[in-house]
Short mmCIF file of C-alpha atoms in Angstrom, two decimals:
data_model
loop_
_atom_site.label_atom_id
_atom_site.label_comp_id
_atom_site.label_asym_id
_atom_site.label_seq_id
_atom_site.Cartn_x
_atom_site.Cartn_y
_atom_site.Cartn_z
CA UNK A 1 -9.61 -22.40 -15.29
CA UNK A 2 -9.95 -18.51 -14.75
CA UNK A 3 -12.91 -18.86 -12.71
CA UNK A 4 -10.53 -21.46 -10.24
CA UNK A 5 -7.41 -18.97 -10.47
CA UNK A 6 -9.63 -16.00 -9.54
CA UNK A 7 -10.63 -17.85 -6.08
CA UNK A 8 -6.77 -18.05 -5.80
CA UNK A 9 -6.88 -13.36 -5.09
CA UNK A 10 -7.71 -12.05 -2.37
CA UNK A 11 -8.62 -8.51 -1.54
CA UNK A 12 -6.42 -6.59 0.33
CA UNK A 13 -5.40 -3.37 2.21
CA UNK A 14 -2.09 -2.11 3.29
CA UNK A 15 -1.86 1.19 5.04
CA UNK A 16 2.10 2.54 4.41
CA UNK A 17 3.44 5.35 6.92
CA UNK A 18 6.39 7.29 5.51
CA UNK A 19 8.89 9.88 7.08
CA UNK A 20 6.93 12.98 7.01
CA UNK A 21 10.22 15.21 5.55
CA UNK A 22 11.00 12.63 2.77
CA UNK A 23 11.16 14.46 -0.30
CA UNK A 24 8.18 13.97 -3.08
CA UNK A 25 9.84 13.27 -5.86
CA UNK A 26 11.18 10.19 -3.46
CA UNK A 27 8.10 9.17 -1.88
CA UNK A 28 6.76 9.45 -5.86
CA UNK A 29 9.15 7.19 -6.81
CA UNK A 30 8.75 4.24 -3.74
CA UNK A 31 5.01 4.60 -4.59
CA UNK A 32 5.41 3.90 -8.24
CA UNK A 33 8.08 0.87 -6.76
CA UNK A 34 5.01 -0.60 -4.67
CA UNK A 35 2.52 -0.53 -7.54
CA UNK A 36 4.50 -2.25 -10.08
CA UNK A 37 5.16 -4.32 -7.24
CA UNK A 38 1.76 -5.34 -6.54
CA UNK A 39 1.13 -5.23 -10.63
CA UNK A 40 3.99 -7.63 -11.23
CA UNK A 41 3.08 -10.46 -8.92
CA UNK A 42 0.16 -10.78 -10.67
CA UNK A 43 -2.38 -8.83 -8.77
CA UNK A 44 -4.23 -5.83 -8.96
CA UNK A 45 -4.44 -2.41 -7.60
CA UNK A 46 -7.69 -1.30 -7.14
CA UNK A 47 -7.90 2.28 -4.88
CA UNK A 48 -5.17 4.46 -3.37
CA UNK A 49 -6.56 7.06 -0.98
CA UNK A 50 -3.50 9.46 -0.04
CA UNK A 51 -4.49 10.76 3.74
CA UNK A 52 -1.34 12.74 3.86
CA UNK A 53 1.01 14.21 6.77
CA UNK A 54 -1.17 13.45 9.98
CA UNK A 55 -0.07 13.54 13.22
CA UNK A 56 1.17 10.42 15.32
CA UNK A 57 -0.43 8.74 18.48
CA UNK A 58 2.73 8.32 19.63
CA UNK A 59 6.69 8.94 18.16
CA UNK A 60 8.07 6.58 15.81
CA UNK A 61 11.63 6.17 15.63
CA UNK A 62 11.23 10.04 16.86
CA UNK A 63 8.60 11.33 14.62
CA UNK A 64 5.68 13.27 15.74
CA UNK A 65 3.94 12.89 12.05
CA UNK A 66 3.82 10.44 9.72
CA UNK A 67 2.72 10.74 5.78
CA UNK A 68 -0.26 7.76 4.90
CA UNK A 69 -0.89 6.07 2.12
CA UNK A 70 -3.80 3.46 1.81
CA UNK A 71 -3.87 1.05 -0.89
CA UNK A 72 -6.51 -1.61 -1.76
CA UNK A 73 -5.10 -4.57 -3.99
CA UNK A 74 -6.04 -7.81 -4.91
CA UNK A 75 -2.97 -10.59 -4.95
CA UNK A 76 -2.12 -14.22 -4.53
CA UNK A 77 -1.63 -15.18 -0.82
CA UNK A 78 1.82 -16.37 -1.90
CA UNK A 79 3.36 -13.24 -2.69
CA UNK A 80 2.20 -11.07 0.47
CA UNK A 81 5.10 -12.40 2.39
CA UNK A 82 8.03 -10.90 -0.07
CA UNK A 83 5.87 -8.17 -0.50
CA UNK A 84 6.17 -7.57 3.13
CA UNK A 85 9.92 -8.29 3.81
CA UNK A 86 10.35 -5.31 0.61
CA UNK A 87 8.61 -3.00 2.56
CA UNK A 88 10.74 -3.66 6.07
CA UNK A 89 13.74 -2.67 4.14
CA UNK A 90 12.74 0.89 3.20
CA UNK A 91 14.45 2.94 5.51
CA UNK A 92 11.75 5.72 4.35
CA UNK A 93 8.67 3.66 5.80
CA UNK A 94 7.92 4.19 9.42
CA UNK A 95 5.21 1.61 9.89
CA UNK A 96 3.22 -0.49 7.22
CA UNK A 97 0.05 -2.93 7.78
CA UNK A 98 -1.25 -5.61 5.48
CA UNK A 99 -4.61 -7.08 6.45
CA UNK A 100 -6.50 -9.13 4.17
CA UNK A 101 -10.16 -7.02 3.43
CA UNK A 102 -13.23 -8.53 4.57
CA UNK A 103 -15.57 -6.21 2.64
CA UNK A 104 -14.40 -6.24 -1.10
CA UNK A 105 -17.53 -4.30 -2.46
CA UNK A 106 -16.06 -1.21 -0.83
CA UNK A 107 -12.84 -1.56 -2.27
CA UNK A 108 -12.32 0.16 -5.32
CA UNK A 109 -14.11 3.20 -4.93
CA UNK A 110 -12.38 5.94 -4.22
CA UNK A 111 -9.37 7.96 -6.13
CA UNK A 112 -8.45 5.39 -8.95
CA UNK A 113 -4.54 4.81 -9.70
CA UNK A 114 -4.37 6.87 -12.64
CA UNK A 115 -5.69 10.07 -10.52
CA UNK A 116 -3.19 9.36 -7.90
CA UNK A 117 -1.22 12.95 -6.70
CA UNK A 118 0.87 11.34 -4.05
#
């Protein structure tokens, strides 16, 4: 029965690009809001890798930078949808991507959730 549900997860990135003047303590607190997110539908976070303010290719609702977040998660199919029509409604987010990860032996090994300074 566990072996069958674990087929069920899939790995996962999602790259998040938020407003590069939001505040910290607010981009803290919508990061927090994404992992119990993830956490609560049943999956996993496995990395976080925090690029930081980097500059645009092009504006974005008239930004020139952008603040990046990577996360690798695994998570039931089901729940990427909601996950995704949660993150359209943040007015902080510029862009976000969610492509399932082909390669899940390189997930996981960078900064680890706990050592997260976002």
């Amino acid at each position: 029965m566990l072996v069958e549900r674990e087929k069920q997860f899939k790995n996962y990135e999602m790259m998040v690009v938020f407003k590069p003047l939001l505040p910290d303590d607010l981009r803290k607190s919508i990061h927090k809001e994404f992992m119990d997110m993830m956490e609560q539908g049943g999956g996993e976070v496995l990395d976080v890798d925090v690029w930081g303010k980097r500059y645009l290719s092009f504006k974005i609702q008239g930004h020139n930078e952008g603040y990046y977040i990577v996360y690798n998660f695994r998570g039931l199919p089901k729940n990427i949808n909601e996950m995704k029509r949660l993150l359209q409604l943040k007015q902080e987010i510029l862009r976000f991507m969610i492509v399932e990860s082909d390669n899940p032996g390189a997930i996981g090994k960078g900064i680890k959730k706990k050592e997260i300074e976002v």
